[in-house]
Each structure stands twice: as structure tokens, then as C-alpha cells.
Amino acid sequence: MKIGIISAMWLEAQLIHSKMTDVKIHEIASMKYFEGRLGGKEVVLSTCGIGKVNAAIYTQIMIDRFKVDAILHTGIAGSMDKKAGHGAIVIADKLAYHDFKLNVIVEGFVYKEFYETDKALSDIVYSLAGQSALRGLVVTGDAFIDDSARKADIKARFPEALAVEMEGCAIANTACVNGIPLVVVRCISDLADDDAFNDYKGFEERAANIAANLIINTVEKV
């Protein structure tokens, strides 16, 4: 099995990269892909950059060029629920776009209201994460949520949401149309409220490493 690992930022990928061996670097469409081994498995690691378009572009490249059998997506996120405090691990059962809704059916347009992750792989992640980990809905949009009013609006439309971020659903969408199993692991770096930016700066590295460590352990078990 060849496993693809995608994060948005290098901060979220650097710990994983440091554990890889036999690394070959491929630069494709201005982004680096690190092909090597982790936990005895073949892996390809890449960052995709921030936002839905970047996430979709570089996920599709990973699938096409490296023929990965599964994708593990890791990173940080803002909290959308009181249960998801700083440092909480959120494993997505499903993902949705909070800033996009198709109100008409367009022939040939592949769209789902919710994109599900792979249950078997997510079960492995959850078993490794421990009982404090949360499983549920993660929502995605092209904005860093740092406004309590905007957070409340998203929560009103997606009451089940545990976390909000900027890439996950686009990666899930891309994996879905390609038939690639996906796991999404996010660790809470901020509360997506009026203090989110300051929170983010204080917790981002810690949160990124919590999620990355879980992905490292998952690769060994897959």
C-alpha cells in the first residue's frame, strides 16, 4: 500500500517529514512531494497550500502522479463546539463546505452535501487517539474564522460541526471522485472566535504536532 499524506502548511508536515527515510523530492506544479518510507510503509508527503482550490489541485496531482491507495489529511483547525477545546483531536466522519451550496441539479456536476471519510481507516485512527478524541463533522471554507458572529452563523447552519478549516472538504471531494479512501485528522489550535488569531499563534505548533504524531502512528498500523 502506498499512502499519501497531505497538510496545508509545512508547520503541519515537518514532524512527519523528519521521521521519513529514503526520501526523494519531486517538484510538480510549484509544490514539493516527498516520496519515501515511514513506519515501514511507502508514503508520499506534500503540503497543498491554504484554501480549497489549492487543496484540490495538489490532491489530484498526488493521486495521478503517485498512484496512492489512501490519503491521510492532517492539520490544525478552529473549534466549532464546546467539546473541542485547545489541543482536542477531531477525526472527521464527514465533511461539508460551509461557504458553498448548490441549489439546483447540474447534469454531470459531481456534488454531495456531505463527503464521508473511510470508516475502517478512521476506526484505526480513533483507536490510537484515545477516548478523548472526537469524531464527527468538519466544515471547510475559504476563510480563517476569527469572528464570533460568523462562527455562530456557521454553527446555526451546521449544528453538528466540531471543527472548521480551509482544505478538508476539498480534499475529501477530490478523493471521492477518484474512489480513494480518506482519513481527516485535525487538532484544535483556536476557538474560531474574536480571539482566534492570538490563540492560533500560541497553539498552532503544538496542535500541528499532536495531529502529525497521530498520523505517524496510524501509518504504522495501516
C-alpha positions as a LaTeX table, in Angstrom:
\begin{tabular}{lrrr}
\hline
Residue & $x$ (\AA) & $y$ (\AA) & $z$ (\AA) \\
\hline
Met1 & 0.00 & 0.00 & 0.00 \\
Lys2 & 1.22 & 3.49 & $-0.87$ \\
Ile3 & $-0.13$ & 6.18 & 1.46 \\
Gly4 & $-0.48$ & 9.84 & 0.58 \\
Ile5 & $-0.20$ & 12.37 & 3.41 \\
Ile6 & $-1.37$ & 15.92 & 2.81 \\
Ser7 & $-1.32$ & 19.00 & 5.01 \\
Ala8 & $-1.90$ & 22.63 & 4.12 \\
Met9 & 1.25 & 24.10 & 5.69 \\
Trp10 & 4.80 & 22.94 & 6.29 \\
Leu11 & 4.27 & 23.51 & 10.03 \\
Glu12 & 1.77 & 20.63 & 9.89 \\
Ala13 & 4.04 & 18.37 & 7.82 \\
Gln14 & 7.53 & 18.93 & 9.20 \\
Leu15 & 7.36 & 16.38 & 12.03 \\
Ile16 & 6.18 & 13.68 & 9.62 \\
His17 & 8.94 & 14.60 & 7.17 \\
Ser18 & 11.55 & 14.32 & 9.93 \\
Lys19 & 10.55 & 10.67 & 10.51 \\
Met20 & 10.72 & 9.64 & 6.85 \\
Thr21 & 13.63 & 7.71 & 5.30 \\
Asp22 & 14.86 & 7.14 & 1.74 \\
Val23 & 13.28 & 10.42 & 0.69 \\
Lys24 & 13.13 & 11.51 & $-2.94$ \\
Ile25 & 11.92 & 15.01 & $-3.74$ \\
His26 & 9.68 & 15.71 & $-6.73$ \\
Glu27 & 8.68 & 19.27 & $-7.62$ \\
Ile28 & 5.42 & 19.37 & $-9.57$ \\
Ala29 & 3.36 & 22.49 & $-10.33$ \\
Ser30 & 5.45 & 24.58 & $-7.92$ \\
Met31 & 4.92 & 22.20 & $-4.97$ \\
Lys32 & 7.27 & 19.60 & $-3.48$ \\
Tyr33 & 6.27 & 15.97 & $-2.99$ \\
Phe34 & 8.42 & 13.87 & $-0.65$ \\
Glu35 & 8.38 & 10.19 & $-1.59$ \\
Gly36 & 9.91 & 7.76 & 0.87 \\
Arg37 & 9.18 & 5.41 & 3.74 \\
Leu38 & 7.52 & 5.89 & 7.12 \\
Gly39 & 6.84 & 3.14 & 9.61 \\
Gly40 & 7.88 & 0.55 & 7.03 \\
Lys41 & 5.32 & 1.84 & 4.51 \\
Glu42 & 5.65 & 3.65 & 1.19 \\
Val43 & 4.43 & 7.21 & 1.64 \\
Val44 & 4.21 & 10.44 & $-0.31$ \\
Leu45 & 4.06 & 13.63 & 1.76 \\
Ser46 & 3.08 & 17.05 & 0.46 \\
Thr47 & 1.69 & 20.38 & 1.52 \\
Cys48 & $-1.07$ & 21.78 & $-0.64$ \\
Gly49 & $-1.19$ & 25.38 & 0.49 \\
Ile50 & $-4.15$ & 27.17 & 2.03 \\
Gly51 & $-7.66$ & 27.05 & 0.60 \\
Lys52 & $-9.99$ & 24.79 & $-1.33$ \\
Val53 & $-8.57$ & 25.29 & $-4.84$ \\
Asn54 & $-5.01$ & 24.54 & $-3.77$ \\
Ala55 & $-6.18$ & 21.51 & $-1.79$ \\
Ala56 & $-8.00$ & 20.05 & $-4.79$ \\
Ile57 & $-5.16$ & 20.73 & $-7.25$ \\
Tyr58 & $-2.41$ & 19.11 & $-5.24$ \\
Thr59 & $-4.52$ & 16.21 & $-4.07$ \\
Gln60 & $-5.35$ & 15.35 & $-7.68$ \\
Ile61 & $-1.67$ & 15.56 & $-8.62$ \\
Met62 & $-0.80$ & 13.20 & $-5.76$ \\
Ile63 & $-3.41$ & 10.71 & $-6.95$ \\
Asp64 & $-2.42$ & 10.91 & $-10.61$ \\
Arg65 & 1.35 & 11.00 & $-10.32$ \\
Phe66 & 1.98 & 8.76 & $-7.31$ \\
Lys67 & $-0.96$ & 6.32 & $-7.53$ \\
Val68 & $-1.61$ & 6.41 & $-3.78$ \\
Asp69 & $-4.02$ & 3.84 & $-2.34$ \\
Ala70 & $-5.24$ & 6.03 & 0.52 \\
Ile71 & $-4.87$ & 9.61 & 1.72 \\
Leu72 & $-4.32$ & 10.83 & 5.28 \\
His73 & $-5.01$ & 14.54 & 5.74 \\
Thr74 & $-3.60$ & 16.23 & 8.83 \\
Gly75 & $-3.60$ & 19.75 & 10.21 \\
Ile76 & $-4.97$ & 22.27 & 12.65 \\
Ala77 & $-8.46$ & 23.75 & 12.88 \\
Gly78 & $-10.73$ & 26.12 & 14.71 \\
Ser79 & $-13.23$ & 24.78 & 17.20 \\
Met80 & $-16.93$ & 24.79 & 16.40 \\
Asp81 & $-18.10$ & 23.08 & 19.58 \\
Lys82 & $-17.51$ & 23.50 & 23.30 \\
Lys83 & $-16.35$ & 19.87 & 23.49 \\
Ala84 & $-13.46$ & 20.69 & 21.14 \\
Gly85 & $-11.08$ & 22.75 & 23.25 \\
His86 & $-7.46$ & 23.70 & 22.58 \\
Gly87 & $-5.45$ & 20.61 & 21.64 \\
Ala88 & $-8.51$ & 18.42 & 21.07 \\
Ile89 & $-8.24$ & 15.85 & 18.29 \\
Val90 & $-11.10$ & 15.83 & 15.79 \\
Ile91 & $-11.43$ & 12.89 & 13.40 \\
Ala92 & $-13.83$ & 13.67 & 10.58 \\
Asp93 & $-16.60$ & 11.18 & 9.87 \\
Lys94 & $-17.84$ & 13.54 & 7.19 \\
Leu95 & $-17.04$ & 16.95 & 5.76 \\
Ala96 & $-19.05$ & 19.77 & 4.20 \\
Tyr97 & $-18.42$ & 23.14 & 2.55 \\
His98 & $-19.79$ & 25.86 & 4.81 \\
Asp99 & $-19.43$ & 28.54 & 2.11 \\
Phe100 & $-20.93$ & 26.72 & $-0.88$ \\
Lys101 & $-24.34$ & 25.26 & $-1.56$ \\
Leu102 & $-25.72$ & 24.04 & $-4.87$ \\
Asn103 & $-29.43$ & 24.82 & $-5.07$ \\
Val104 & $-30.02$ & 23.26 & $-8.49$ \\
Ile105 & $-29.02$ & 19.95 & $-10.03$ \\
Val106 & $-26.46$ & 20.39 & $-12.79$ \\
Glu107 & $-26.02$ & 17.45 & $-15.13$ \\
Gly108 & $-22.54$ & 16.00 & $-14.90$ \\
Phe109 & $-21.60$ & 18.03 & $-11.84$ \\
Val110 & $-20.37$ & 15.79 & $-9.02$ \\
Tyr111 & $-21.51$ & 17.31 & $-5.74$ \\
Lys112 & $-22.52$ & 15.94 & $-2.35$ \\
Glu113 & $-23.78$ & 17.83 & 0.65 \\
Phe114 & $-21.51$ & 15.71 & 2.85 \\
Tyr115 & $-18.34$ & 13.80 & 1.92 \\
Glu116 & $-17.72$ & 10.75 & 4.09 \\
Thr117 & $-14.30$ & 9.53 & 5.19 \\
Asp118 & $-13.25$ & 5.88 & 5.18 \\
Lys119 & $-14.72$ & 4.23 & 8.27 \\
Ala120 & $-12.18$ & 1.41 & 8.56 \\
Leu121 & $-9.22$ & 3.79 & 8.41 \\
Ser122 & $-10.93$ & 6.29 & 10.72 \\
Asp123 & $-11.55$ & 3.50 & 13.23 \\
Ile124 & $-7.80$ & 2.81 & 13.30 \\
Val125 & $-7.06$ & 6.49 & 13.92 \\
Tyr126 & $-9.68$ & 6.70 & 16.66 \\
Ser127 & $-8.32$ & 3.61 & 18.40 \\
Leu128 & $-4.89$ & 5.23 & 18.50 \\
Ala129 & $-6.12$ & 8.67 & 19.52 \\
Gly130 & $-7.82$ & 7.56 & 22.73 \\
Gln131 & $-11.23$ & 8.19 & 24.18 \\
Ser132 & $-10.75$ & 11.94 & 24.42 \\
Ala133 & $-10.74$ & 12.24 & 20.63 \\
Leu134 & $-13.89$ & 13.48 & 18.93 \\
Arg135 & $-15.49$ & 12.12 & 15.76 \\
Gly136 & $-17.97$ & 13.99 & 13.63 \\
Leu137 & $-18.49$ & 16.77 & 11.12 \\
Val138 & $-15.70$ & 19.09 & 9.96 \\
Val139 & $-16.64$ & 22.08 & 7.79 \\
Thr140 & $-14.47$ & 23.80 & 5.21 \\
Gly141 & $-14.43$ & 27.26 & 3.63 \\
Asp142 & $-12.09$ & 29.83 & 2.13 \\
Ala143 & $-11.71$ & 31.96 & 5.24 \\
Phe144 & $-9.93$ & 31.87 & 8.57 \\
Ile145 & $-12.80$ & 32.16 & 11.04 \\
Asp146 & $-11.89$ & 34.74 & 13.66 \\
Asp147 & $-15.28$ & 36.33 & 14.23 \\
Ser148 & $-17.77$ & 35.11 & 16.82 \\
Ala149 & $-20.75$ & 36.23 & 14.74 \\
Arg150 & $-19.55$ & 34.36 & 11.68 \\
Lys151 & $-18.84$ & 31.28 & 13.80 \\
Ala152 & $-22.39$ & 31.44 & 15.15 \\
Asp153 & $-23.78$ & 31.65 & 11.62 \\
Ile154 & $-21.84$ & 28.56 & 10.52 \\
Lys155 & $-22.86$ & 26.68 & 13.66 \\
Ala156 & $-26.50$ & 27.55 & 13.06 \\
Arg157 & $-26.31$ & 26.04 & 9.58 \\
Phe158 & $-24.19$ & 23.06 & 10.65 \\
Pro159 & $-25.17$ & 22.29 & 14.28 \\
Glu160 & $-23.14$ & 19.06 & 14.29 \\
Ala161 & $-19.88$ & 20.76 & 13.29 \\
Leu162 & $-16.92$ & 20.11 & 15.58 \\
Ala163 & $-14.21$ & 21.99 & 13.69 \\
Val164 & $-13.74$ & 24.48 & 10.87 \\
Glu165 & $-10.80$ & 24.73 & 8.47 \\
Met166 & $-9.91$ & 25.60 & 4.86 \\
Glu167 & $-8.95$ & 22.43 & 2.95 \\
Gly168 & $-10.50$ & 19.21 & 4.26 \\
Cys169 & $-13.72$ & 19.04 & 2.26 \\
Ala170 & $-11.92$ & 19.88 & $-1.00$ \\
Ile171 & $-9.51$ & 17.00 & $-0.34$ \\
Ala172 & $-12.47$ & 14.76 & 0.51 \\
Asn173 & $-14.26$ & 15.85 & $-2.65$ \\
Thr174 & $-11.21$ & 15.03 & $-4.77$ \\
Ala175 & $-10.68$ & 11.69 & $-3.05$ \\
Cys176 & $-14.36$ & 10.84 & $-3.51$ \\
Val177 & $-14.48$ & 11.37 & $-7.27$ \\
Asn178 & $-11.30$ & 9.27 & $-7.58$ \\
Gly179 & $-12.50$ & 6.49 & $-5.27$ \\
Ile180 & $-9.59$ & 6.93 & $-2.85$ \\
Pro181 & $-10.10$ & 6.13 & 0.88 \\
Leu182 & $-9.52$ & 9.17 & 3.08 \\
Val183 & $-8.88$ & 9.98 & 6.74 \\
Val184 & $-9.01$ & 13.54 & 8.08 \\
Val185 & $-7.35$ & 14.40 & 11.41 \\
Arg186 & $-7.43$ & 17.92 & 12.78 \\
Cys187 & $-6.21$ & 19.29 & 16.11 \\
Ile188 & $-7.79$ & 22.42 & 17.56 \\
Ser189 & $-5.48$ & 25.44 & 17.56 \\
Asp190 & $-8.07$ & 28.15 & 18.26 \\
Leu191 & $-11.73$ & 28.66 & 19.08 \\
Ala192 & $-12.69$ & 30.40 & 15.80 \\
Asp193 & $-13.90$ & 33.43 & 17.76 \\
Asp194 & $-12.79$ & 37.04 & 18.20 \\
Asp195 & $-9.56$ & 35.87 & 19.89 \\
Ala196 & $-8.79$ & 33.23 & 17.26 \\
Phe197 & $-5.75$ & 34.92 & 15.75 \\
Asn198 & $-3.94$ & 35.24 & 19.09 \\
Asp199 & $-4.95$ & 31.70 & 20.05 \\
Tyr200 & $-3.70$ & 30.39 & 16.74 \\
Lys201 & $-0.27$ & 31.93 & 17.18 \\
Gly202 & 0.04 & 30.43 & 20.63 \\
Phe203 & $-1.20$ & 26.92 & 19.89 \\
Glu204 & $-0.51$ & 26.27 & 16.18 \\
Glu205 & 2.77 & 24.34 & 16.50 \\
Arg206 & 1.61 & 22.24 & 19.45 \\
Ala207 & $-1.67$ & 21.41 & 17.71 \\
Ala208 & 0.08 & 20.61 & 14.42 \\
Asn209 & 2.42 & 18.17 & 16.14 \\
Ile210 & $-0.39$ & 16.42 & 18.02 \\
Ala211 & $-2.16$ & 15.71 & 14.71 \\
Ala212 & 1.10 & 14.76 & 12.96 \\
Asn213 & 2.05 & 12.27 & 15.68 \\
Leu214 & $-1.30$ & 10.59 & 15.31 \\
Ile215 & $-0.77$ & 10.27 & 11.56 \\
Ile216 & 2.71 & 8.79 & 12.11 \\
Asn217 & 1.26 & 6.17 & 14.45 \\
Thr218 & $-1.58$ & 5.47 & 12.02 \\
Val219 & 0.77 & 4.75 & 9.13 \\
Glu220 & 2.44 & 2.05 & 11.20 \\
Lys221 & $-0.93$ & 0.33 & 11.80 \\
Val222 & $-2.44$ & 0.56 & 8.32 \\
\hline
\end{tabular}
